[in-house]
């Protein structure tokens, strides 16, 4: 475990970066955001002291699914993946540092015993899929706009040249 300070506006991590740690907010506020190519960055949630984030990606061994940005100057506790596994499996009595909310969420997502856990996993996957689809759509829109500009510029230049040539040869 190590303590880190992140100035307001700086990122703790960004989408698609490898997941190597989870974080606990000690003070300040953290925003979980999604970048959209067309409309910019959207804030999905803002959390304050005691909130644990980045834990599900570590357990799933997947890259980050959102950005984590400091909404204010924020003090965090960073727990690396190996240390987390040691806490969970070797020293479960130390796991209280992660908080009840995190364990309820993890239990809901990863319990094999209930329909609720399956629904929670599906909800999580669906939210990620929807977010990725919106980002992909906005990327296509941006490329489409760039393609239209690439076609329009030569046409506008040709019209200007034609008007200029007409004016030059018919001026008076």
GROMACS .gro file of C-alpha atoms in nm:
model
  172
    1UNK     CA    1   0.000   0.000   0.000
    2UNK     CA    2   0.121   0.345  -0.081
    3UNK     CA    3  -0.027   0.690  -0.048
    4UNK     CA    4  -0.040   0.913  -0.352
    5UNK     CA    5  -0.165   1.266  -0.417
    6UNK     CA    6  -0.320   1.357  -0.751
    7UNK     CA    7  -0.375   1.725  -0.838
    8UNK     CA    8  -0.717   1.837  -0.960
    9UNK     CA    9  -0.765   1.758  -1.330
   10UNK     CA   10  -0.490   1.493  -1.349
   11UNK     CA   11  -0.571   1.131  -1.432
   12UNK     CA   12  -0.512   0.834  -1.204
   13UNK     CA   13  -0.560   0.607  -1.507
   14UNK     CA   14  -0.718   0.614  -1.853
   15UNK     CA   15  -0.931   0.379  -2.064
   16UNK     CA   16  -0.744   0.075  -2.202
   17UNK     CA   17  -0.443   0.112  -1.970
   18UNK     CA   18  -0.340  -0.210  -1.794
   19UNK     CA   19  -0.503  -0.267  -1.454
   20UNK     CA   20  -0.233  -0.308  -1.193
   21UNK     CA   21  -0.381  -0.141  -0.883
   22UNK     CA   22  -0.700  -0.045  -0.709
   23UNK     CA   23  -0.744   0.283  -0.526
   24UNK     CA   24  -0.917   0.406  -0.209
   25UNK     CA   25  -1.010   0.774  -0.183
   26UNK     CA   26  -0.873   0.919   0.144
   27UNK     CA   27  -0.973   1.280   0.076
   28UNK     CA   28  -1.098   1.483  -0.217
   29UNK     CA   29  -1.316   1.368  -0.505
   30UNK     CA   30  -1.253   1.137  -0.798
   31UNK     CA   31  -1.453   1.130  -1.124
   32UNK     CA   32  -1.500   0.816  -1.331
   33UNK     CA   33  -1.538   0.929  -1.693
   34UNK     CA   34  -1.579   0.795  -2.045
   35UNK     CA   35  -1.410   0.969  -2.341
   36UNK     CA   36  -1.634   1.027  -2.644
   37UNK     CA   37  -1.461   1.131  -2.970
   38UNK     CA   38  -1.741   1.360  -3.086
   39UNK     CA   39  -1.875   1.513  -2.765
   40UNK     CA   40  -1.576   1.497  -2.530
   41UNK     CA   41  -1.548   1.334  -2.191
   42UNK     CA   42  -1.861   1.238  -1.997
   43UNK     CA   43  -1.863   1.206  -1.618
   44UNK     CA   44  -2.021   0.874  -1.519
   45UNK     CA   45  -1.988   0.920  -1.140
   46UNK     CA   46  -1.814   1.131  -0.876
   47UNK     CA   47  -1.700   0.977  -0.546
   48UNK     CA   48  -1.546   1.100  -0.225
   49UNK     CA   49  -1.362   0.962   0.079
   50UNK     CA   50  -1.391   0.589   0.142
   51UNK     CA   51  -1.475   0.499  -0.217
   52UNK     CA   52  -1.280   0.210  -0.371
   53UNK     CA   53  -1.233   0.206  -0.749
   54UNK     CA   54  -1.047   0.003  -1.010
   55UNK     CA   55  -1.100  -0.328  -0.830
   56UNK     CA   56  -1.317  -0.517  -1.078
   57UNK     CA   57  -1.071  -0.480  -1.367
   58UNK     CA   58  -0.792  -0.617  -1.149
   59UNK     CA   59  -0.987  -0.928  -1.059
   60UNK     CA   60  -1.110  -0.974  -1.418
   61UNK     CA   61  -0.756  -0.909  -1.545
   62UNK     CA   62  -0.880  -0.666  -1.809
   63UNK     CA   63  -0.769  -0.317  -1.906
   64UNK     CA   64  -0.937  -0.009  -1.764
   65UNK     CA   65  -1.292   0.047  -1.886
   66UNK     CA   66  -1.310   0.415  -1.786
   67UNK     CA   67  -1.091   0.710  -1.694
   68UNK     CA   68  -1.033   0.808  -1.331
   69UNK     CA   69  -0.970   1.183  -1.298
   70UNK     CA   70  -0.920   1.394  -0.986
   71UNK     CA   71  -1.218   1.632  -0.955
   72UNK     CA   72  -1.032   1.807  -0.671
   73UNK     CA   73  -0.689   1.752  -0.524
   74UNK     CA   74  -0.724   1.394  -0.406
   75UNK     CA   75  -0.529   1.173  -0.168
   76UNK     CA   76  -0.544   0.803  -0.250
   77UNK     CA   77  -0.424   0.473  -0.117
   78UNK     CA   78  -0.297   0.253  -0.399
   79UNK     CA   79  -0.307  -0.124  -0.353
   80UNK     CA   80  -0.131  -0.328  -0.621
   81UNK     CA   81  -0.280  -0.650  -0.759
   82UNK     CA   82  -0.041  -0.887  -0.581
   83UNK     CA   83  -0.101  -0.711  -0.251
   84UNK     CA   84  -0.477  -0.725  -0.304
   85UNK     CA   85  -0.467  -1.100  -0.366
   86UNK     CA   86  -0.254  -1.144  -0.055
   87UNK     CA   87  -0.506  -0.944   0.148
   88UNK     CA   88  -0.805  -1.134   0.011
   89UNK     CA   89  -0.664  -1.486   0.034
   90UNK     CA   90  -0.383  -1.488   0.288
   91UNK     CA   91  -0.492  -1.219   0.535
   92UNK     CA   92  -0.868  -1.173   0.496
   93UNK     CA   93  -0.882  -0.997   0.834
   94UNK     CA   94  -0.698  -0.703   0.673
   95UNK     CA   95  -0.955  -0.678   0.398
   96UNK     CA   96  -1.169  -0.437   0.599
   97UNK     CA   97  -0.962  -0.157   0.444
   98UNK     CA   98  -1.146  -0.219   0.118
   99UNK     CA   99  -1.484  -0.143   0.267
  100UNK     CA  100  -1.818  -0.315   0.274
  101UNK     CA  101  -1.937  -0.157  -0.053
  102UNK     CA  102  -1.656  -0.310  -0.254
  103UNK     CA  103  -1.709  -0.655  -0.110
  104UNK     CA  104  -2.082  -0.638  -0.174
  105UNK     CA  105  -2.015  -0.537  -0.534
  106UNK     CA  106  -1.753  -0.810  -0.584
  107UNK     CA  107  -1.976  -1.069  -0.419
  108UNK     CA  108  -2.264  -0.962  -0.641
  109UNK     CA  109  -2.048  -0.978  -0.956
  110UNK     CA  110  -1.855  -1.297  -0.888
  111UNK     CA  111  -2.073  -1.522  -0.675
  112UNK     CA  112  -2.163  -1.834  -0.871
  113UNK     CA  113  -2.455  -1.915  -0.646
  114UNK     CA  114  -2.730  -1.679  -0.752
  115UNK     CA  115  -2.930  -1.538  -1.037
  116UNK     CA  116  -2.859  -1.190  -0.897
  117UNK     CA  117  -2.485  -1.237  -0.948
  118UNK     CA  118  -2.541  -1.341  -1.309
  119UNK     CA  119  -2.766  -1.039  -1.365
  120UNK     CA  120  -2.510  -0.808  -1.202
  121UNK     CA  121  -2.236  -0.942  -1.430
  122UNK     CA  122  -2.459  -0.899  -1.734
  123UNK     CA  123  -2.546  -0.541  -1.629
  124UNK     CA  124  -2.177  -0.459  -1.592
  125UNK     CA  125  -2.093  -0.613  -1.931
  126UNK     CA  126  -2.388  -0.437  -2.093
  127UNK     CA  127  -2.283  -0.097  -1.957
  128UNK     CA  128  -1.931  -0.149  -2.091
  129UNK     CA  129  -2.063  -0.268  -2.430
  130UNK     CA  130  -2.298   0.029  -2.462
  131UNK     CA  131  -2.019   0.271  -2.369
  132UNK     CA  132  -1.786   0.109  -2.627
  133UNK     CA  133  -2.059   0.122  -2.895
  134UNK     CA  134  -2.118   0.494  -2.836
  135UNK     CA  135  -1.745   0.566  -2.850
  136UNK     CA  136  -1.710   0.360  -3.171
  137UNK     CA  137  -2.009   0.539  -3.328
  138UNK     CA  138  -1.867   0.881  -3.242
  139UNK     CA  139  -1.530   0.776  -3.390
  140UNK     CA  140  -1.705   0.686  -3.716
  141UNK     CA  141  -1.889   1.020  -3.717
  142UNK     CA  142  -1.561   1.211  -3.670
  143UNK     CA  143  -1.398   1.014  -3.955
  144UNK     CA  144  -1.703   1.078  -4.173
  145UNK     CA  145  -1.683   1.453  -4.109
  146UNK     CA  146  -1.311   1.448  -4.192
  147UNK     CA  147  -1.385   1.255  -4.514
  148UNK     CA  148  -1.651   1.508  -4.616
  149UNK     CA  149  -1.403   1.792  -4.561
  150UNK     CA  150  -1.148   1.611  -4.778
  151UNK     CA  151  -1.404   1.597  -5.061
  152UNK     CA  152  -1.547   1.948  -5.014
  153UNK     CA  153  -1.217   2.140  -5.011
  154UNK     CA  154  -1.109   2.046  -5.368
  155UNK     CA  155  -1.461   2.116  -5.499
  156UNK     CA  156  -1.466   2.462  -5.338
  157UNK     CA  157  -1.118   2.534  -5.480
  158UNK     CA  158  -1.231   2.429  -5.830
  159UNK     CA  159  -1.535   2.658  -5.810
  160UNK     CA  160  -1.316   2.950  -5.697
  161UNK     CA  161  -1.072   2.882  -5.982
  162UNK     CA  162  -1.357   2.866  -6.235
  163UNK     CA  163  -1.504   3.196  -6.112
  164UNK     CA  164  -1.159   3.354  -6.114
  165UNK     CA  165  -1.088   3.232  -6.470
  166UNK     CA  166  -1.428   3.354  -6.591
  167UNK     CA  167  -1.369   3.694  -6.432
  168UNK     CA  168  -1.013   3.717  -6.573
  169UNK     CA  169  -1.115   3.641  -6.931
  170UNK     CA  170  -1.441   3.839  -6.929
  171UNK     CA  171  -1.347   4.152  -6.738
  172UNK     CA  172  -1.416   4.409  -6.964
   0.00000   0.00000   0.00000
